[in-house]
Tab-separated table of N, CA, C and O in Angstrom:
chain	number	residue	atom	x	y	z
A	466	MET	N	-5.022	-3.660	8.220
A	466	MET	CA	-5.767	-3.394	6.670
A	466	MET	C	-6.914	-4.245	6.746
A	466	MET	O	-6.451	-5.559	6.679
A	467	PRO	N	-7.975	-3.943	6.362
A	467	PRO	CA	-9.115	-5.069	6.322
A	467	PRO	C	-8.719	-5.766	4.943
A	467	PRO	O	-8.073	-5.302	4.064
A	468	PHE	N	-9.067	-7.048	5.012
A	468	PHE	CA	-8.882	-8.011	3.795
A	468	PHE	C	-9.380	-7.470	2.408
A	468	PHE	O	-8.598	-7.461	1.497
A	469	GLU	N	-10.527	-6.794	2.562
A	469	GLU	CA	-10.852	-6.300	1.114
A	469	GLU	C	-9.994	-5.025	0.536
A	469	GLU	O	-9.676	-5.201	-0.470
A	470	LYS	N	-9.613	-4.378	1.376
A	470	LYS	CA	-8.585	-3.326	0.937
A	470	LYS	C	-7.071	-3.925	0.559
A	470	LYS	O	-6.603	-3.774	-0.284
A	471	ALA	N	-6.899	-5.021	1.262
A	471	ALA	CA	-5.539	-5.732	1.023
A	471	ALA	C	-5.772	-6.396	-0.164
A	471	ALA	O	-4.705	-6.364	-0.972
A	472	PHE	N	-6.667	-7.030	-0.673
A	472	PHE	CA	-6.812	-7.740	-1.822
A	472	PHE	C	-7.003	-6.679	-3.090
A	472	PHE	O	-6.253	-6.938	-3.969
A	473	THR	N	-7.574	-5.453	-2.970
A	473	THR	CA	-7.327	-4.492	-3.883
A	473	THR	C	-5.937	-3.949	-4.193
A	473	THR	O	-5.706	-3.862	-5.212
A	474	VAL	N	-5.194	-3.848	-2.982
A	474	VAL	CA	-3.709	-3.472	-3.112
A	474	VAL	C	-3.180	-4.350	-3.911
A	474	VAL	O	-2.274	-4.141	-4.751
A	475	ILE	N	-3.149	-5.748	-3.461
A	475	ILE	CA	-2.599	-6.913	-3.987
A	475	ILE	C	-2.908	-6.740	-5.602
A	475	ILE	O	-1.827	-6.960	-6.368
A	476	GLN	N	-4.081	-6.803	-5.947
A	476	GLN	CA	-4.525	-6.793	-7.245
A	476	GLN	C	-3.850	-5.667	-8.047
A	476	GLN	O	-3.513	-5.924	-9.183
A	477	HIS	N	-3.864	-4.419	-7.400
A	477	HIS	CA	-3.504	-3.378	-8.143
A	477	HIS	C	-1.869	-3.479	-8.264
A	477	HIS	O	-1.378	-3.195	-9.554
A	478	GLU	N	-1.237	-4.003	-7.366
A	478	GLU	CA	0.335	-3.971	-7.454
A	478	GLU	C	0.642	-5.073	-8.590
A	478	GLU	O	1.548	-4.977	-9.194
A	479	ARG	N	-0.143	-6.227	-8.788
A	479	ARG	CA	0.057	-7.252	-9.704
A	479	ARG	C	-0.446	-6.854	-10.986
A	479	ARG	O	-0.295	-7.511	-12.141
A	480	GLY	N	-0.938	-5.660	-11.225
A	480	GLY	CA	-1.893	-5.397	-12.457
A	480	GLY	C	-2.987	-6.030	-12.830
A	480	GLY	O	-3.295	-6.276	-13.888
A	481	GLY	N	-3.637	-6.693	-11.844
A	481	GLY	CA	-4.707	-7.419	-12.176
A	481	GLY	C	-4.949	-8.563	-11.037
A	481	GLY	O	-4.463	-8.399	-9.928
A	482	ILE	N	-5.717	-9.474	-11.145
A	482	ILE	CA	-5.961	-10.603	-10.498
A	482	ILE	C	-4.722	-11.416	-10.310
A	482	ILE	O	-4.197	-11.839	-11.543
A	483	MET	N	-4.432	-11.774	-9.215
A	483	MET	CA	-3.230	-12.711	-8.974
A	483	MET	C	-3.425	-14.060	-9.791
A	483	MET	O	-4.511	-14.599	-9.574
A	484	PRO	N	-2.459	-14.438	-10.536
A	484	PRO	CA	-2.578	-15.659	-11.369
A	484	PRO	C	-2.662	-16.917	-10.528
A	484	PRO	O	-3.188	-17.787	-11.063
A	485	ASP	N	-1.927	-17.004	-9.516
A	485	ASP	CA	-1.898	-18.163	-8.478
A	485	ASP	C	-2.940	-17.958	-7.484
A	485	ASP	O	-2.631	-17.265	-6.490
A	486	HIS	N	-3.891	-18.726	-7.566
A	486	HIS	CA	-4.933	-18.778	-6.646
A	486	HIS	C	-4.360	-19.165	-5.163
A	486	HIS	O	-4.710	-18.798	-4.102
A	487	ASN	N	-3.372	-20.157	-5.379
A	487	ASN	CA	-3.011	-20.594	-3.904
A	487	ASN	C	-2.004	-19.469	-3.284
A	487	ASN	O	-2.344	-19.264	-1.897
A	488	ALA	N	-1.664	-18.599	-4.002
A	488	ALA	CA	-0.845	-17.454	-3.369
A	488	ALA	C	-1.862	-16.539	-2.789
A	488	ALA	O	-1.373	-15.943	-1.771
A	489	MET	N	-2.835	-16.296	-3.533
A	489	MET	CA	-3.882	-15.384	-2.934
A	489	MET	C	-4.436	-16.049	-1.633
A	489	MET	O	-4.736	-15.148	-0.761
A	490	ILE	N	-4.611	-17.237	-1.692
A	490	ILE	CA	-5.270	-17.910	-0.512
A	490	ILE	C	-4.198	-17.813	0.687
A	490	ILE	O	-4.638	-17.287	1.880
A	491	ARG	N	-2.994	-18.068	0.358
A	491	ARG	CA	-2.002	-17.947	1.397
A	491	ARG	C	-1.778	-16.416	2.058
A	491	ARG	O	-1.646	-16.278	3.175
A	492	THR	N	-1.742	-15.454	1.056
A	492	THR	CA	-1.937	-14.183	1.383
A	492	THR	C	-3.175	-13.885	2.433
A	492	THR	O	-2.904	-13.153	3.407
A	493	ALA	N	-4.188	-14.354	2.024
A	493	ALA	CA	-5.348	-14.070	2.999
A	493	ALA	C	-5.268	-14.712	4.230
A	493	ALA	O	-5.397	-14.178	5.383
A	494	ILE	N	-4.827	-15.904	4.378
A	494	ILE	CA	-4.432	-16.753	5.665
A	494	ILE	C	-3.346	-15.953	6.495
A	494	ILE	O	-3.624	-15.728	7.685
A	495	GLY	N	-2.307	-15.430	5.658
A	495	GLY	CA	-1.395	-14.635	6.384
A	495	GLY	C	-1.915	-13.267	7.040
A	495	GLY	O	-1.552	-12.894	8.246
A	496	ARG	N	-2.712	-12.829	6.309
A	496	ARG	CA	-3.271	-11.533	6.772
A	496	ARG	C	-4.254	-11.797	7.861
A	496	ARG	O	-4.293	-11.124	8.857
A	497	LEU	N	-5.079	-12.843	7.646
A	497	LEU	CA	-6.025	-13.110	8.838
A	497	LEU	C	-5.338	-13.563	10.284
A	497	LEU	O	-5.668	-12.887	11.204
A	498	LEU	N	-4.171	-14.123	9.982
A	498	LEU	CA	-3.252	-14.673	11.269
A	498	LEU	C	-2.657	-13.361	11.847
A	498	LEU	O	-2.541	-13.244	13.038
A	499	SER	N	-2.087	-12.505	10.875
A	499	SER	CA	-1.407	-11.267	11.514
A	499	SER	C	-2.438	-10.452	12.263
A	499	SER	O	-1.995	-9.710	13.359
A	500	GLU	N	-3.718	-10.426	11.957
A	500	GLU	CA	-4.581	-9.544	12.501
A	500	GLU	C	-5.133	-10.173	13.826
A	500	GLU	O	-5.624	-9.609	14.658
A	501	LYS	N	-4.827	-11.385	13.857
A	501	LYS	CA	-5.034	-12.111	15.166
A	501	LYS	C	-3.796	-12.384	16.028
A	501	LYS	O	-3.799	-13.026	17.028
A	502	THR	N	-2.630	-11.578	15.699
A	502	THR	CA	-1.521	-11.486	16.444
A	502	THR	C	-1.552	-11.555	18.126
A	502	THR	O	-2.325	-10.491	18.324
A	503	GLY	N	-1.248	-12.210	18.728
A	503	GLY	CA	-1.246	-12.211	20.179
A	503	GLY	C	-2.588	-13.036	20.783
A	503	GLY	O	-2.354	-13.257	21.900
A	504	VAL	N	-3.140	-13.554	19.817
A	504	VAL	CA	-4.371	-14.410	20.270
A	504	VAL	C	-3.633	-15.962	20.230
A	504	VAL	O	-3.209	-16.422	19.250
A	505	ALA	N	-3.877	-16.594	21.323
A	505	ALA	CA	-3.201	-17.897	21.393
A	505	ALA	C	-4.060	-18.885	20.807
A	505	ALA	O	-3.432	-19.764	20.192
A	506	VAL	N	-5.315	-18.725	20.659
A	506	VAL	CA	-6.141	-19.752	19.958
A	506	VAL	C	-7.008	-19.340	19.170
A	506	VAL	O	-7.855	-18.229	19.282
A	507	ILE	N	-7.328	-19.610	17.902
A	507	ILE	CA	-8.222	-19.146	16.915
A	507	ILE	C	-9.142	-20.221	16.324
A	507	ILE	O	-8.826	-21.469	16.628
A	508	SER	N	-10.541	-19.796	16.261
A	508	SER	CA	-11.493	-20.711	15.639
A	508	SER	C	-11.213	-21.232	14.173
A	508	SER	O	-11.289	-20.298	13.332
A	509	MET	N	-11.175	-22.527	14.072
A	509	MET	CA	-11.214	-22.814	12.607
A	509	MET	C	-12.392	-22.395	11.800
A	509	MET	O	-12.442	-21.983	10.769
A	510	ARG	N	-13.569	-22.714	12.422
A	510	ARG	CA	-14.796	-22.406	11.764
A	510	ARG	C	-14.985	-20.977	11.363
A	510	ARG	O	-15.134	-20.467	10.315
A	511	GLU	N	-14.669	-19.988	12.201
A	511	GLU	CA	-14.574	-18.599	12.075
A	511	GLU	C	-13.689	-18.099	10.923
A	511	GLU	O	-14.003	-17.459	9.991
A	512	SER	N	-12.450	-18.696	11.286
A	512	SER	CA	-11.389	-18.443	10.090
A	512	SER	C	-11.734	-18.958	8.780
A	512	SER	O	-11.466	-18.224	7.827
A	513	ILE	N	-12.306	-20.114	8.764
A	513	ILE	CA	-12.780	-20.641	7.290
A	513	ILE	C	-13.806	-19.886	6.477
A	513	ILE	O	-13.804	-19.498	5.612
A	514	THR	N	-14.804	-19.501	7.438
A	514	THR	CA	-15.913	-18.605	7.004
A	514	THR	C	-15.358	-17.362	6.553
A	514	THR	O	-15.967	-16.908	5.569
A	515	GLU	N	-14.528	-16.741	7.395
A	515	GLU	CA	-13.914	-15.355	6.895
A	515	GLU	C	-13.117	-15.512	5.520
A	515	GLU	O	-13.292	-14.809	4.502
A	516	LEU	N	-12.265	-16.720	5.328
A	516	LEU	CA	-11.456	-16.847	4.252
A	516	LEU	C	-12.418	-17.200	2.954
A	516	LEU	O	-12.380	-16.699	1.964
A	517	LEU	N	-13.631	-17.938	3.127
A	517	LEU	CA	-14.413	-18.271	1.979
A	517	LEU	C	-15.172	-16.942	1.627
A	517	LEU	O	-15.244	-16.581	0.523
A	518	ALA	N	-15.397	-16.085	2.649
A	518	ALA	CA	-16.212	-14.709	2.171
A	518	ALA	C	-15.412	-14.024	1.535
A	518	ALA	O	-15.951	-13.264	0.631
A	519	LEU	N	-14.092	-14.030	2.003
A	519	LEU	CA	-13.221	-12.816	1.485
A	519	LEU	C	-12.469	-13.171	-0.020
A	519	LEU	O	-12.224	-12.504	-0.911
A	520	THR	N	-12.281	-14.602	-0.384
A	520	THR	CA	-11.586	-14.983	-1.398
A	520	THR	C	-12.412	-15.553	-2.558
A	520	THR	O	-11.835	-15.882	-3.601
A	521	GLY	N	-13.671	-16.033	-2.048
A	521	GLY	CA	-14.402	-16.921	-2.942
A	521	GLY	C	-13.763	-18.108	-3.394
A	521	GLY	O	-13.770	-18.781	-4.557
A	522	ALA	N	-12.854	-18.635	-2.552
A	522	ALA	CA	-12.002	-19.767	-2.707
A	522	ALA	C	-12.590	-20.943	-3.388
A	522	ALA	O	-13.674	-21.392	-3.252
A	523	ALA	N	-11.925	-21.276	-4.525
A	523	ALA	CA	-12.375	-22.490	-5.317
A	523	ALA	C	-11.785	-23.758	-4.653
A	523	ALA	O	-12.129	-24.962	-5.302
A	524	HIS	N	-11.035	-23.725	-3.787
A	524	HIS	CA	-10.641	-24.807	-2.932
A	524	HIS	C	-11.455	-25.482	-1.977
A	524	HIS	O	-12.595	-24.852	-1.502
A	525	THR	N	-11.216	-26.817	-1.648
A	525	THR	CA	-12.372	-27.424	-0.888
A	525	THR	C	-12.001	-26.950	0.656
A	525	THR	O	-10.985	-26.371	0.997
A	526	ILE	N	-12.791	-27.123	1.373
A	526	ILE	CA	-13.008	-26.615	2.788
A	526	ILE	C	-11.578	-27.237	3.408
A	526	ILE	O	-10.815	-26.691	4.299
A	527	GLU	N	-11.456	-28.744	3.139
A	527	GLU	CA	-10.345	-29.284	3.760
A	527	GLU	C	-9.090	-28.937	3.326
A	527	GLU	O	-8.189	-28.806	4.257
A	528	THR	N	-8.856	-28.252	2.032
A	528	THR	CA	-7.644	-27.837	1.497
A	528	THR	C	-7.480	-26.528	2.340
A	528	THR	O	-6.543	-26.097	2.846
A	529	LEU	N	-8.318	-25.543	2.577
A	529	LEU	CA	-8.074	-24.453	3.324
A	529	LEU	C	-7.824	-24.655	4.744
A	529	LEU	O	-6.975	-23.916	5.348
A	530	GLN	N	-8.421	-25.579	5.590
A	530	GLN	CA	-8.140	-26.039	6.824
A	530	GLN	C	-6.527	-26.525	6.929
A	530	GLN	O	-6.042	-25.999	7.802
A	531	ASP	N	-6.060	-27.283	5.803
A	531	ASP	CA	-4.796	-27.674	5.898
A	531	ASP	C	-3.745	-26.448	5.842
A	531	ASP	O	-3.062	-26.447	6.456
A	532	MET	N	-4.215	-25.658	4.958
A	532	MET	CA	-3.289	-24.456	4.700
A	532	MET	C	-3.387	-23.604	6.101
A	532	MET	O	-2.314	-23.092	6.396
A	533	LEU	N	-4.433	-23.313	6.386
A	533	LEU	CA	-4.767	-22.482	7.823
A	533	LEU	C	-3.792	-23.266	8.971
A	533	LEU	O	-3.010	-22.459	9.745
A	534	LEU	N	-3.985	-24.395	9.113
A	534	LEU	CA	-3.306	-25.251	10.184
A	534	LEU	C	-1.910	-25.182	10.069
A	534	LEU	O	-1.185	-24.703	10.961
A	535	GLU	N	-1.337	-25.182	8.865
A	535	GLU	CA	0.263	-25.128	8.289
A	535	GLU	C	0.676	-23.677	8.722
A	535	GLU	O	1.649	-23.889	9.474
A	536	MET	N	0.040	-22.857	8.350
A	536	MET	CA	0.466	-21.408	8.649
A	536	MET	C	0.337	-21.020	9.946
A	536	MET	O	1.282	-20.424	10.506
A	537	ALA	N	-0.711	-21.314	10.663
A	537	ALA	CA	-0.877	-21.051	12.087
A	537	ALA	C	0.391	-21.746	12.854
A	537	ALA	O	0.803	-21.358	13.868
A	538	GLU	N	0.603	-22.987	12.523
A	538	GLU	CA	1.616	-23.685	13.290
A	538	GLU	C	3.032	-23.015	13.272
A	538	GLU	O	3.528	-22.917	14.102
A	539	VAL	N	3.401	-22.402	12.152
A	539	VAL	CA	4.458	-21.832	11.754
A	539	VAL	C	4.668	-20.765	12.837
A	539	VAL	O	5.646	-20.201	13.314
A	540	ARG	N	3.317	-20.069	13.177
A	540	ARG	CA	3.439	-18.879	13.777
A	540	ARG	C	3.121	-19.288	15.455
A	540	ARG	O	2.973	-18.135	15.943
A	541	GLY	N	3.135	-20.451	15.659
A	541	GLY	CA	2.998	-20.806	17.059
A	541	GLY	C	1.626	-20.549	17.507
A	541	GLY	O	1.324	-20.378	18.797
A	542	MET	N	0.594	-20.588	16.691
A	542	MET	CA	-0.795	-20.368	17.173
A	542	MET	C	-1.439	-21.701	17.108
A	542	MET	O	-1.219	-22.642	16.381
A	543	THR	N	-2.547	-21.822	17.929
A	543	THR	CA	-3.327	-23.043	17.881
A	543	THR	C	-4.615	-22.759	17.406
A	543	THR	O	-5.222	-21.810	17.664
A	544	VAL	N	-5.222	-23.741	16.473
A	544	VAL	CA	-6.403	-23.421	16.022
A	544	VAL	C	-7.273	-24.497	16.463
A	544	VAL	O	-6.993	-25.794	16.617
A	545	VAL	N	-8.459	-23.989	17.071
A	545	VAL	CA	-9.398	-24.877	17.610
A	545	VAL	C	-10.280	-25.702	16.590
A	545	VAL	O	-10.882	-24.880	15.829
A	546	LEU	N	-10.458	-26.873	16.662
A	546	LEU	CA	-11.115	-27.692	15.461
A	546	LEU	C	-12.449	-27.731	15.782
A	546	LEU	O	-13.025	-28.698	16.133
A	547	ASP	N	-13.135	-26.579	15.505
A	547	ASP	CA	-14.791	-26.402	15.868
A	547	ASP	C	-15.544	-26.610	14.857
A	547	ASP	O	-16.602	-25.921	14.749
A	548	VAL	N	-15.104	-27.102	13.602
A	548	VAL	CA	-15.865	-27.149	12.444
A	548	VAL	C	-17.202	-27.862	12.644
A	548	VAL	O	-17.165	-28.903	13.199
């Protein structure tokens, strides 16, 4: 499911915009990583660009990078630090 549709579904299920912005970002990262299942290495730059475009995240890029690295590590994925 593309991110745009996924967020619409999440917003609809919650009856509006998710109150917890961190939860929204984590959901976006989870969906991004699930779309890349089977890929051993992902690009930090491309992933952050996608996340910023889709979420309009108010977080700093460093915060997004930390969250992405943390969640990718749990899934056994490697993130190339090509920022």
